[in-house]
Amino acid sequence: MRQPRIWTVTVVLMLGLPVGGWAQATAGLSAPPQTFTLEQAIQYAVDHYPTVRAALEQIDVSTAGVSVARAAYLPRLDALWQSNRATANNIFGQVFPQSVIPAMSGPVLPSASGQSVWGSAAGALLSWEPFDFGLREATVTGAEAAVTRARAGEALTRLDVQSAVGAAFLGILAAQRAVAATQADSERRDVLSRAVHALVDNQLRPGAEASRADAERAAAHIRLIQAQQTLTLAQMTISRVLGLTAGHITIDGASLLDQLPALDVNASAATTHPLAQIHQAAVDVARAQEEVLARSDLPRLYLQSSLFARGSGANPNGQLDGSLAGLGLDRANWAAGVQILFPNVFDFSSLRARKAAAAASERAEAALYDEALLTITSQQQAAAAMVQAARAIAANTPVQLAAAQQSEAQARARYQAGLTSITEVADAQSLLAQAEVQDQLARVDVWRALLAEAVAQGDLASFLTIIHSSSGVR
């Protein structure tokens, strides 16, 4: 009796382990659905999208560059300790400056020897540049301009991400409303087709009308499928711009379309736009580089002091001490003075070319800055015109919808009374479907135009304020 029970337990465990592992894997891959309002979606993307994080890190990189440039104002203290075992065969004469042959000190010994002794050295050199004719200041100014450019780049990246998320969110909202409108049109076409088929079957209408009704119904179904496809693609787009790879995303935008927003986006100068600030910072960086080059051919003054000591197991009479002699420090010295470093005299040609290149770079960046101002101003004007047109269209679509609904109802009534053909009803339903879609999208287009205007102004703060007021958030 025990053996069947053992086999039963074994089979249950063998079957249960894979099932449990599959369930855990499925739970790890699936994520709960997430619902976002427009404001929440924008904030989530700003907090999580990779390019925003990369732009923030670039600010840290540029800020560290300012610290490096400011460190040049501090004095420099170099220290060393050296111990070596070597021969002491010195020779009279000199060599050109190089980095291959080790330097030697002391007199020339009477004879060469292969014996070696210990030698040691220790020292410290303090060097400080009290003034430099503005060279370090120009370097710091350039580093600070790079920080400003990085901050403006981060602001522009943030604006691009916010714009993409807002456009994707409104795209889903528009696709949902388009699906609802095409669904209603498809249902009307189904009802009309059934009614026409009933009349044709009873020989009250010609068969051609049934074919026309079927064609209109099929076309409505195709439009519905296309609208659903657009909605699916819009949902994939918002997942990408939010930086999400798993989980279903739903949006909550019903409150945005309850009524048209009464507020407008606050206007701002084109010079405050992040794109303009990036180009202005680029001009400042180029100008700072020109200032650095202008001071590169000036002398540099250093105050220096040194303290050092040497030890050696070799004596001036040629006698070599054995054992550990030379590991200690036998003689100590100090020195203090002023050093003036003159630049390379023959570097004037190269320096002049670099100055000319820096000046040309500054002029090029200034031209790009002017172009950016023109682009921003044009975008602001176009966005203002879009808002005005979108508001006007949204005010007229309800009139168009009401007229189309009345026309469709009258056409159906005339058709049922036998006073007109199926063509008039189909045309009226097409006009109604178009009016429904336009009425649904008109309010979304107002929000799209407001978003485009806020992006053209370079800041979404006023756009988010409009969302608050339209959603009833206080």
CSV table of C-alpha atoms in Angstrom, one decimal:
chain,number,residue,atom,x,y,z
A,1,MET,CA,0.0,0.0,0.0
A,2,ARG,CA,2.9,2.4,0.6
A,3,GLN,CA,4.4,2.0,-2.9
A,4,PRO,CA,1.4,3.4,-4.8
A,5,ARG,CA,1.2,6.3,-2.4
A,6,ILE,CA,4.9,7.1,-2.9
A,7,TRP,CA,4.4,7.1,-6.6
A,8,THR,CA,1.3,9.3,-6.3
A,9,VAL,CA,3.2,11.9,-4.2
A,10,THR,CA,6.1,11.8,-6.7
A,11,VAL,CA,3.9,12.4,-9.7
A,12,VAL,CA,2.1,15.2,-7.9
A,13,LEU,CA,5.4,16.9,-7.1
A,14,MET,CA,6.8,16.4,-10.6
A,15,LEU,CA,3.7,17.9,-12.1
A,16,GLY,CA,3.4,20.7,-9.5
A,17,LEU,CA,6.9,22.1,-9.8
A,18,PRO,CA,6.7,23.0,-13.5
A,19,VAL,CA,3.3,24.5,-13.0
A,20,GLY,CA,4.4,26.6,-10.1
A,21,GLY,CA,7.6,27.7,-12.0
A,22,TRP,CA,5.5,28.6,-15.1
A,23,ALA,CA,3.1,30.5,-12.9
A,24,GLN,CA,5.9,32.5,-11.3
A,25,ALA,CA,7.4,33.2,-14.7
A,26,THR,CA,4.1,34.4,-16.0
A,27,ALA,CA,3.6,36.6,-13.0
A,28,GLY,CA,7.0,38.1,-13.6
A,29,LEU,CA,6.3,38.8,-17.3
A,30,SER,CA,2.9,40.3,-16.8
A,31,ALA,CA,2.4,43.6,-15.2
A,32,PRO,CA,-0.8,45.2,-13.9
A,33,PRO,CA,-2.5,47.8,-16.1
A,34,GLN,CA,-1.6,51.4,-15.5
A,35,THR,CA,-3.9,54.3,-15.9
A,36,PHE,CA,-2.6,57.8,-16.6
A,37,THR,CA,-4.1,61.2,-16.8
A,38,LEU,CA,-2.4,63.6,-19.2
A,39,GLU,CA,-0.5,65.4,-16.4
A,40,GLN,CA,0.5,62.0,-14.8
A,41,ALA,CA,1.8,60.7,-18.1
A,42,ILE,CA,3.9,63.8,-18.7
A,43,GLN,CA,5.4,63.7,-15.2
A,44,TYR,CA,6.1,59.9,-15.4
A,45,ALA,CA,8.0,60.3,-18.7
A,46,VAL,CA,10.0,63.2,-17.3
A,47,ASP,CA,11.0,61.1,-14.3
A,48,HIS,CA,11.7,57.8,-16.1
A,49,TYR,CA,12.5,58.4,-19.8
A,50,PRO,CA,16.2,57.5,-20.6
A,51,THR,CA,17.1,60.6,-22.6
A,52,VAL,CA,16.0,62.8,-19.7
A,53,ARG,CA,18.2,60.9,-17.3
A,54,ALA,CA,21.1,61.1,-19.7
A,55,ALA,CA,20.7,64.9,-20.0
A,56,LEU,CA,20.7,65.2,-16.2
A,57,GLU,CA,24.0,63.3,-16.1
A,58,GLN,CA,25.4,65.6,-18.8
A,59,ILE,CA,24.7,68.5,-16.4
A,60,ASP,CA,26.7,66.8,-13.7
A,61,VAL,CA,29.6,66.2,-16.2
A,62,SER,CA,29.6,69.9,-17.1
A,63,THR,CA,29.4,71.0,-13.5
A,64,ALA,CA,32.4,68.8,-12.7
A,65,GLY,CA,34.3,70.6,-15.5
A,66,VAL,CA,33.7,73.9,-13.7
A,67,SER,CA,35.2,72.5,-10.5
A,68,VAL,CA,38.2,71.3,-12.5
A,69,ALA,CA,38.7,74.8,-14.1
A,70,ARG,CA,38.4,76.5,-10.7
A,71,ALA,CA,41.0,74.1,-9.2
A,72,ALA,CA,43.7,75.9,-11.3
A,73,TYR,CA,43.5,78.8,-8.9
A,74,LEU,CA,44.8,76.5,-6.1
A,75,PRO,CA,48.6,76.1,-5.5
A,76,ARG,CA,50.2,72.9,-6.5
A,77,LEU,CA,52.2,70.7,-4.1
A,78,ASP,CA,54.1,67.7,-5.5
A,79,ALA,CA,56.0,65.3,-3.3
A,80,LEU,CA,58.1,62.2,-3.9
A,81,TRP,CA,60.2,59.5,-2.3
A,82,GLN,CA,62.7,57.4,-4.2
A,83,SER,CA,65.0,54.5,-3.3
A,84,ASN,CA,67.1,52.7,-5.8
A,85,ARG,CA,70.1,50.3,-6.1
A,86,ALA,CA,72.5,51.4,-8.9
A,87,THR,CA,76.1,51.8,-9.9
A,88,ALA,CA,77.8,55.2,-9.4
A,89,ASN,CA,79.9,55.6,-12.5
A,90,ASN,CA,79.5,59.3,-13.4
A,91,ILE,CA,81.1,60.9,-16.5
A,92,PHE,CA,81.9,64.5,-17.3
A,93,GLY,CA,79.8,66.1,-20.0
A,94,GLN,CA,76.2,66.9,-20.9
A,95,VAL,CA,73.3,65.5,-22.9
A,96,PHE,CA,70.3,67.2,-24.4
A,97,PRO,CA,67.1,67.1,-22.4
A,98,GLN,CA,65.5,63.7,-22.7
A,99,SER,CA,63.6,61.1,-20.8
A,100,VAL,CA,65.7,57.9,-21.3
A,101,ILE,CA,69.0,58.3,-19.4
A,102,PRO,CA,68.6,58.7,-15.7
A,103,ALA,CA,70.2,61.9,-14.2
A,104,MET,CA,73.3,61.5,-12.0
A,105,SER,CA,75.0,63.9,-9.6
A,106,GLY,CA,78.4,64.0,-8.0
A,107,PRO,CA,82.1,63.9,-9.2
A,108,VAL,CA,83.6,61.6,-11.7
A,109,LEU,CA,85.1,58.6,-9.9
A,110,PRO,CA,88.7,57.6,-10.7
A,111,SER,CA,87.7,54.3,-12.2
A,112,ALA,CA,84.6,52.5,-13.3
A,113,SER,CA,83.2,49.8,-11.1
A,114,GLY,CA,80.4,47.3,-11.5
A,115,GLN,CA,79.5,47.5,-7.8
A,116,SER,CA,76.2,49.1,-6.8
A,117,VAL,CA,75.0,51.1,-3.7
A,118,TRP,CA,71.8,52.3,-2.3
A,119,GLY,CA,70.5,55.8,-3.1
A,120,SER,CA,67.5,57.7,-1.9
A,121,ALA,CA,65.7,61.0,-2.4
A,122,ALA,CA,62.7,62.8,-1.0
A,123,GLY,CA,61.3,66.2,-1.6
A,124,ALA,CA,58.3,68.5,-2.1
A,125,LEU,CA,57.7,71.4,-4.5
A,126,LEU,CA,55.1,74.0,-3.9
A,127,SER,CA,54.1,76.1,-6.9
A,128,TRP,CA,51.4,78.8,-7.1
A,129,GLU,CA,50.5,81.1,-9.9
A,130,PRO,CA,49.2,84.4,-8.3
A,131,PHE,CA,48.0,86.0,-11.5
A,132,ASP,CA,47.8,84.9,-15.1
A,133,PHE,CA,46.4,87.9,-17.1
A,134,GLY,CA,42.8,86.4,-17.1
A,135,LEU,CA,43.7,83.0,-18.5
A,136,ARG,CA,42.1,80.9,-15.7
A,137,GLU,CA,39.1,83.3,-15.5
A,138,ALA,CA,38.4,82.7,-19.2
A,139,THR,CA,38.7,79.0,-18.8
A,140,VAL,CA,36.2,79.0,-15.9
A,141,THR,CA,33.9,81.2,-17.9
A,142,GLY,CA,34.0,78.7,-20.7
A,143,ALA,CA,33.2,75.8,-18.3
A,144,GLU,CA,30.3,77.7,-16.8
A,145,ALA,CA,28.9,78.4,-20.3
A,146,ALA,CA,29.2,74.6,-21.0
A,147,VAL,CA,27.0,74.1,-17.8
A,148,THR,CA,24.5,76.6,-19.1
A,149,ARG,CA,24.4,74.8,-22.4
A,150,ALA,CA,23.9,71.4,-20.7
A,151,ARG,CA,21.1,72.8,-18.6
A,152,ALA,CA,19.4,74.2,-21.7
A,153,GLY,CA,19.9,70.9,-23.4
A,154,GLU,CA,18.3,69.1,-20.5
A,155,ALA,CA,15.3,71.6,-20.7
A,156,LEU,CA,15.0,71.0,-24.4
A,157,THR,CA,15.1,67.3,-24.0
A,158,ARG,CA,12.5,67.5,-21.2
A,159,LEU,CA,10.3,69.6,-23.5
A,160,ASP,CA,10.7,67.2,-26.4
A,161,VAL,CA,9.7,64.3,-24.1
A,162,GLN,CA,6.7,66.2,-22.7
A,163,SER,CA,5.6,67.1,-26.2
A,164,ALA,CA,5.9,63.5,-27.4
A,165,VAL,CA,3.9,62.2,-24.4
A,166,GLY,CA,1.2,64.8,-24.7
A,167,ALA,CA,0.9,64.2,-28.5
A,168,ALA,CA,0.7,60.4,-27.9
A,169,PHE,CA,-1.9,60.9,-25.1
A,170,LEU,CA,-4.1,63.1,-27.2
A,171,GLY,CA,-3.5,60.7,-30.1
A,172,ILE,CA,-5.0,57.9,-28.1
A,173,LEU,CA,-7.9,60.1,-27.0
A,174,ALA,CA,-8.6,61.1,-30.6
A,175,ALA,CA,-8.3,57.4,-31.7
A,176,GLN,CA,-10.8,56.4,-29.0
A,177,ARG,CA,-13.3,59.0,-30.1
A,178,ALA,CA,-12.8,58.0,-33.7
A,179,VAL,CA,-13.5,54.4,-32.9
A,180,ALA,CA,-16.7,55.4,-31.0
A,181,ALA,CA,-17.9,57.5,-34.0
A,182,THR,CA,-17.1,54.8,-36.6
A,183,GLN,CA,-18.7,52.2,-34.3
A,184,ALA,CA,-21.9,54.2,-34.2
A,185,ASP,CA,-21.8,54.6,-38.0
A,186,SER,CA,-21.2,50.9,-38.5
A,187,GLU,CA,-24.2,50.1,-36.3
A,188,ARG,CA,-26.4,52.4,-38.3
A,189,ARG,CA,-25.3,50.8,-41.5
A,190,ASP,CA,-26.2,47.4,-40.1
A,191,VAL,CA,-29.7,48.5,-39.1
A,192,LEU,CA,-30.2,50.1,-42.5
A,193,SER,CA,-28.9,47.0,-44.3
A,194,ARG,CA,-31.3,44.8,-42.4
A,195,ALA,CA,-34.2,47.1,-43.2
A,196,VAL,CA,-33.4,47.3,-46.9
A,197,HIS,CA,-33.0,43.5,-47.1
A,198,ALA,CA,-36.4,43.1,-45.5
A,199,LEU,CA,-37.9,45.4,-48.1
A,200,VAL,CA,-36.1,43.7,-51.0
A,201,ASP,CA,-37.1,40.3,-49.8
A,202,ASN,CA,-40.8,41.4,-49.8
A,203,GLN,CA,-40.2,42.9,-53.3
A,204,LEU,CA,-40.9,46.4,-52.1
A,205,ARG,CA,-37.5,47.6,-53.2
A,206,PRO,CA,-35.2,46.7,-56.1
A,207,GLY,CA,-32.3,44.4,-55.3
A,208,ALA,CA,-29.8,47.0,-56.3
A,209,GLU,CA,-30.6,48.9,-53.1
A,210,ALA,CA,-29.7,45.8,-51.0
A,211,SER,CA,-26.3,45.7,-52.8
A,212,ARG,CA,-25.8,49.4,-52.1
A,213,ALA,CA,-26.6,48.9,-48.4
A,214,ASP,CA,-24.2,46.0,-48.2
A,215,ALA,CA,-21.5,48.0,-49.8
A,216,GLU,CA,-22.0,50.9,-47.4
A,217,ARG,CA,-22.0,48.5,-44.4
A,218,ALA,CA,-18.8,46.8,-45.5
A,219,ALA,CA,-17.2,50.2,-46.0
A,220,ALA,CA,-18.3,51.2,-42.5
A,221,HIS,CA,-16.8,48.0,-41.1
A,222,ILE,CA,-13.5,48.7,-42.9
A,223,ARG,CA,-13.4,52.2,-41.4
A,224,LEU,CA,-14.0,50.8,-38.0
A,225,ILE,CA,-11.2,48.3,-38.4
A,226,GLN,CA,-8.8,51.1,-39.5
A,227,ALA,CA,-9.8,53.2,-36.5
A,228,GLN,CA,-9.2,50.3,-34.2
A,229,GLN,CA,-5.8,49.8,-35.8
A,230,THR,CA,-5.0,53.5,-35.3
A,231,LEU,CA,-5.9,53.1,-31.6
A,232,THR,CA,-3.7,50.1,-31.2
A,233,LEU,CA,-0.7,51.9,-32.8
A,234,ALA,CA,-1.4,54.9,-30.6
A,235,GLN,CA,-1.3,52.8,-27.5
A,236,MET,CA,2.1,51.3,-28.6
A,237,THR,CA,3.4,54.8,-29.2
A,238,ILE,CA,2.5,56.0,-25.7
A,239,SER,CA,4.2,52.9,-24.2
A,240,ARG,CA,7.3,53.8,-26.1
A,241,VAL,CA,7.4,57.5,-25.1
A,242,LEU,CA,6.7,56.6,-21.5
A,243,GLY,CA,9.6,54.1,-21.5
A,244,LEU,CA,7.3,51.2,-20.6
A,245,THR,CA,7.9,47.8,-22.1
A,246,ALA,CA,5.4,45.7,-20.2
A,247,GLY,CA,1.8,46.1,-19.0
A,248,HIS,CA,-1.3,47.6,-20.6
A,249,ILE,CA,-1.7,51.4,-20.5
A,250,THR,CA,-5.0,53.1,-20.2
A,251,ILE,CA,-5.7,56.8,-20.3
A,252,ASP,CA,-8.1,59.0,-18.3
A,253,GLY,CA,-8.9,62.0,-20.5
A,254,ALA,CA,-12.7,62.2,-20.4
A,255,SER,CA,-12.5,65.4,-18.3
A,256,LEU,CA,-10.5,67.2,-20.9
A,257,LEU,CA,-13.3,67.0,-23.4
A,258,ASP,CA,-16.2,67.9,-21.2
A,259,GLN,CA,-15.8,71.6,-22.2
A,260,LEU,CA,-13.4,73.7,-24.2
A,261,PRO,CA,-10.5,75.1,-22.1
A,262,ALA,CA,-11.1,78.8,-21.4
A,263,LEU,CA,-7.5,79.7,-20.7
A,264,ASP,CA,-4.7,80.3,-23.2
A,265,VAL,CA,-1.0,79.5,-23.0
A,266,ASN,CA,1.1,82.4,-21.6
A,267,ALA,CA,3.3,84.1,-24.2
A,268,SER,CA,7.0,84.4,-23.6
A,269,ALA,CA,10.0,85.8,-25.4
A,270,ALA,CA,11.7,83.7,-28.0
A,271,THR,CA,15.0,84.2,-26.1
A,272,THR,CA,13.7,82.2,-23.2
A,273,HIS,CA,13.1,79.1,-25.3
A,274,PRO,CA,15.5,76.2,-24.4
A,275,LEU,CA,16.6,76.0,-28.1
A,276,ALA,CA,17.6,79.7,-28.1
A,277,GLN,CA,19.4,79.2,-24.7
A,278,ILE,CA,21.4,76.3,-26.2
A,279,HIS,CA,22.6,78.4,-29.1
A,280,GLN,CA,23.3,81.4,-26.8
A,281,ALA,CA,25.4,79.1,-24.5
A,282,ALA,CA,27.2,77.8,-27.6
A,283,VAL,CA,28.1,81.4,-28.5
A,284,ASP,CA,29.4,82.0,-25.0
A,285,VAL,CA,31.5,78.9,-25.1
A,286,ALA,CA,33.0,79.9,-28.4
A,287,ARG,CA,33.7,83.4,-27.0
A,288,ALA,CA,35.3,82.0,-23.9
A,289,GLN,CA,37.6,79.8,-26.0
A,290,GLU,CA,38.6,82.9,-28.0
A,291,GLU,CA,39.4,84.7,-24.7
A,292,VAL,CA,41.5,81.7,-23.6
A,293,LEU,CA,43.5,81.8,-26.9
A,294,ALA,CA,44.0,85.6,-26.6
A,295,ARG,CA,45.8,85.1,-23.3
A,296,SER,CA,47.7,82.0,-24.2
A,297,ASP,CA,50.7,83.9,-25.6
A,298,LEU,CA,51.3,85.9,-22.4
A,299,PRO,CA,54.0,85.1,-19.8
A,300,ARG,CA,53.0,83.1,-16.7
A,301,LEU,CA,54.4,83.9,-13.2
A,302,TYR,CA,54.9,81.2,-10.6
A,303,LEU,CA,56.0,81.5,-7.0
A,304,GLN,CA,57.9,78.3,-6.1
A,305,SER,CA,59.5,76.7,-3.0
A,306,SER,CA,61.1,73.4,-2.6
A,307,LEU,CA,62.4,71.2,0.2
A,308,PHE,CA,64.4,68.1,-0.7
A,309,ALA,CA,67.0,65.7,0.7
A,310,ARG,CA,69.4,63.1,-0.8
A,311,GLY,CA,71.2,60.0,0.4
A,312,SER,CA,73.8,57.9,-1.3
A,313,GLY,CA,76.2,55.0,-0.5
A,314,ALA,CA,78.8,56.4,-2.9
A,315,ASN,CA,81.6,58.8,-1.6
A,316,PRO,CA,83.4,61.5,-3.6
A,317,ASN,CA,86.7,59.7,-3.1
A,318,GLY,CA,85.4,56.7,-5.0
A,319,GLN,CA,84.8,54.5,-2.0
A,320,LEU,CA,81.5,52.7,-2.0
A,321,ASP,CA,79.7,52.0,1.3
A,322,GLY,CA,78.2,48.6,1.7
A,323,SER,CA,75.2,47.3,3.5
A,324,LEU,CA,72.2,49.7,3.8
A,325,ALA,CA,74.2,52.9,3.6
A,326,GLY,CA,72.4,55.3,1.3
A,327,LEU,CA,68.8,54.3,2.3
A,328,GLY,CA,68.8,57.2,4.7
A,329,LEU,CA,68.8,60.9,3.8
A,330,ASP,CA,72.3,62.5,4.3
A,331,ARG,CA,71.9,66.0,3.0
A,332,ALA,CA,68.9,68.4,2.9
A,333,ASN,CA,68.3,71.6,1.0
A,334,TRP,CA,65.6,74.2,0.4
A,335,ALA,CA,64.9,76.7,-2.3
A,336,ALA,CA,62.4,79.5,-2.9
A,337,GLY,CA,62.0,81.9,-5.8
A,338,VAL,CA,60.0,83.2,-8.7
A,339,GLN,CA,59.7,81.6,-12.1
A,340,ILE,CA,58.5,83.4,-15.2
A,341,LEU,CA,57.5,81.0,-18.0
A,342,PHE,CA,57.5,82.5,-21.6
A,343,PRO,CA,55.5,80.8,-24.3
A,344,ASN,CA,57.0,79.3,-27.4
A,345,VAL,CA,58.1,82.2,-29.6
A,346,PHE,CA,57.6,80.3,-32.8
A,347,ASP,CA,54.0,79.3,-31.9
A,348,PHE,CA,52.6,82.6,-33.1
A,349,SER,CA,51.6,81.2,-36.5
A,350,SER,CA,49.7,78.3,-35.0
A,351,LEU,CA,48.2,80.5,-32.3
A,352,ARG,CA,47.0,83.1,-34.9
A,353,ALA,CA,45.3,80.3,-36.9
A,354,ARG,CA,43.6,79.0,-33.8
A,355,LYS,CA,42.4,82.5,-32.9
A,356,ALA,CA,41.0,82.9,-36.4
A,357,ALA,CA,39.2,79.6,-36.1
A,358,ALA,CA,37.7,80.5,-32.7
A,359,ALA,CA,36.5,83.8,-34.0
A,360,ALA,CA,34.9,82.1,-37.0
A,361,SER,CA,33.3,79.6,-34.7
A,362,GLU,CA,31.8,82.4,-32.6
A,363,ARG,CA,30.3,84.1,-35.7
A,364,ALA,CA,28.9,80.7,-36.8
A,365,GLU,CA,27.3,80.1,-33.5
A,366,ALA,CA,25.9,83.6,-33.5
A,367,ALA,CA,24.3,83.0,-36.9
A,368,LEU,CA,22.8,79.7,-35.6
A,369,TYR,CA,21.4,81.6,-32.6
A,370,ASP,CA,19.7,84.1,-35.0
A,371,GLU,CA,18.3,81.3,-37.0
A,372,ALA,CA,16.9,79.6,-33.8
A,373,LEU,CA,15.2,82.9,-32.9
A,374,LEU,CA,13.6,83.0,-36.3
A,375,THR,CA,12.4,79.4,-36.1
A,376,ILE,CA,11.0,79.8,-32.6
A,377,THR,CA,9.2,83.0,-33.5
A,378,SER,CA,7.7,81.3,-36.6
A,379,GLN,CA,6.6,78.4,-34.5
A,380,GLN,CA,4.9,80.6,-31.9
A,381,GLN,CA,3.0,82.5,-34.6
A,382,ALA,CA,1.9,79.3,-36.3
A,383,ALA,CA,0.8,77.7,-33.0
A,384,ALA,CA,-1.2,80.8,-32.1
A,385,ALA,CA,-3.0,80.6,-35.5
A,386,MET,CA,-3.6,76.8,-34.9
A,387,VAL,CA,-5.2,77.6,-31.5
A,388,GLN,CA,-7.5,80.2,-33.0
A,389,ALA,CA,-8.6,78.0,-35.9
A,390,ALA,CA,-9.1,74.9,-33.6
A,391,ARG,CA,-11.3,76.9,-31.2
A,392,ALA,CA,-13.3,78.2,-34.2
A,393,ILE,CA,-13.8,74.8,-35.6
A,394,ALA,CA,-14.8,73.3,-32.3
A,395,ALA,CA,-17.4,76.0,-31.9
A,396,ASN,CA,-19.0,75.1,-35.3
A,397,THR,CA,-18.9,71.3,-35.2
A,398,PRO,CA,-21.9,71.0,-32.9
A,399,VAL,CA,-24.0,72.9,-35.4
A,400,GLN,CA,-22.7,70.7,-38.2
A,401,LEU,CA,-23.5,67.6,-36.2
A,402,ALA,CA,-27.0,68.7,-35.3
A,403,ALA,CA,-27.8,69.5,-38.9
A,404,ALA,CA,-26.3,66.1,-40.1
A,405,GLN,CA,-28.4,64.2,-37.5
A,406,GLN,CA,-31.6,66.0,-38.6
A,407,SER,CA,-30.7,65.3,-42.3
A,408,GLU,CA,-30.1,61.6,-41.6
A,409,ALA,CA,-33.4,61.3,-39.7
A,410,GLN,CA,-35.3,63.0,-42.5
A,411,ALA,CA,-33.7,60.8,-45.2
A,412,ARG,CA,-34.6,57.6,-43.3
A,413,ALA,CA,-38.1,58.8,-42.9
A,414,ARG,CA,-38.4,59.7,-46.6
A,415,TYR,CA,-37.0,56.3,-47.5
A,416,GLN,CA,-39.4,54.4,-45.2
A,417,ALA,CA,-42.2,56.4,-46.8
A,418,GLY,CA,-41.0,55.4,-50.3
A,419,LEU,CA,-40.3,59.0,-51.3
A,420,THR,CA,-36.5,58.6,-52.0
A,421,SER,CA,-33.9,56.0,-52.8
A,422,ILE,CA,-31.2,54.3,-50.7
A,423,THR,CA,-28.7,56.7,-52.2
A,424,GLU,CA,-30.0,59.7,-50.3
A,425,VAL,CA,-30.0,57.7,-47.0
A,426,ALA,CA,-26.4,56.5,-47.6
A,427,ASP,CA,-25.2,60.0,-48.4
A,428,ALA,CA,-26.9,61.3,-45.3
A,429,GLN,CA,-25.4,58.7,-43.1
A,430,SER,CA,-21.9,59.4,-44.6
A,431,LEU,CA,-22.4,63.1,-43.8
A,432,LEU,CA,-23.5,62.2,-40.3
A,433,ALA,CA,-20.5,59.9,-39.8
A,434,GLN,CA,-18.1,62.6,-41.0
A,435,ALA,CA,-19.8,65.2,-38.7
A,436,GLU,CA,-19.6,62.8,-35.7
A,437,VAL,CA,-15.9,62.2,-36.3
A,438,GLN,CA,-15.1,65.9,-36.7
A,439,ASP,CA,-17.1,66.8,-33.6
A,440,GLN,CA,-15.3,64.2,-31.6
A,441,LEU,CA,-11.9,65.3,-32.9
A,442,ALA,CA,-12.5,69.1,-32.7
A,443,ARG,CA,-12.1,69.2,-28.9
A,444,VAL,CA,-9.0,67.1,-29.1
A,445,ASP,CA,-7.5,69.3,-31.8
A,446,VAL,CA,-8.0,72.3,-29.4
A,447,TRP,CA,-5.8,70.5,-26.9
A,448,ARG,CA,-3.3,69.6,-29.5
A,449,ALA,CA,-3.1,73.2,-30.6
A,450,LEU,CA,-2.6,74.4,-27.0
A,451,LEU,CA,0.1,71.8,-26.5
A,452,ALA,CA,1.9,72.9,-29.7
A,453,GLU,CA,1.6,76.5,-28.6
A,454,ALA,CA,3.1,75.6,-25.1
A,455,VAL,CA,6.0,73.8,-26.9
A,456,ALA,CA,6.6,76.8,-29.1
A,457,GLN,CA,6.8,79.0,-26.0
A,458,GLY,CA,9.4,76.6,-24.5
A,459,ASP,CA,7.6,75.7,-21.3
A,460,LEU,CA,4.6,73.5,-20.5
A,461,ALA,CA,3.8,75.1,-17.1
A,462,SER,CA,0.9,77.2,-18.4
A,463,PHE,CA,-0.4,74.2,-20.4
A,464,LEU,CA,-0.4,72.1,-17.2
A,465,THR,CA,-2.3,75.0,-15.5
A,466,ILE,CA,-5.0,74.7,-18.2
A,467,ILE,CA,-5.2,71.0,-17.6
A,468,HIS,CA,-5.8,71.7,-13.8
A,469,SER,CA,-8.5,74.2,-14.5
A,470,SER,CA,-10.2,72.0,-17.0
A,471,SER,CA,-10.1,68.9,-14.8
A,472,GLY,CA,-11.4,70.8,-11.8
A,473,VAL,CA,-8.2,70.2,-9.8
A,474,ARG,CA,-7.4,72.9,-7.2
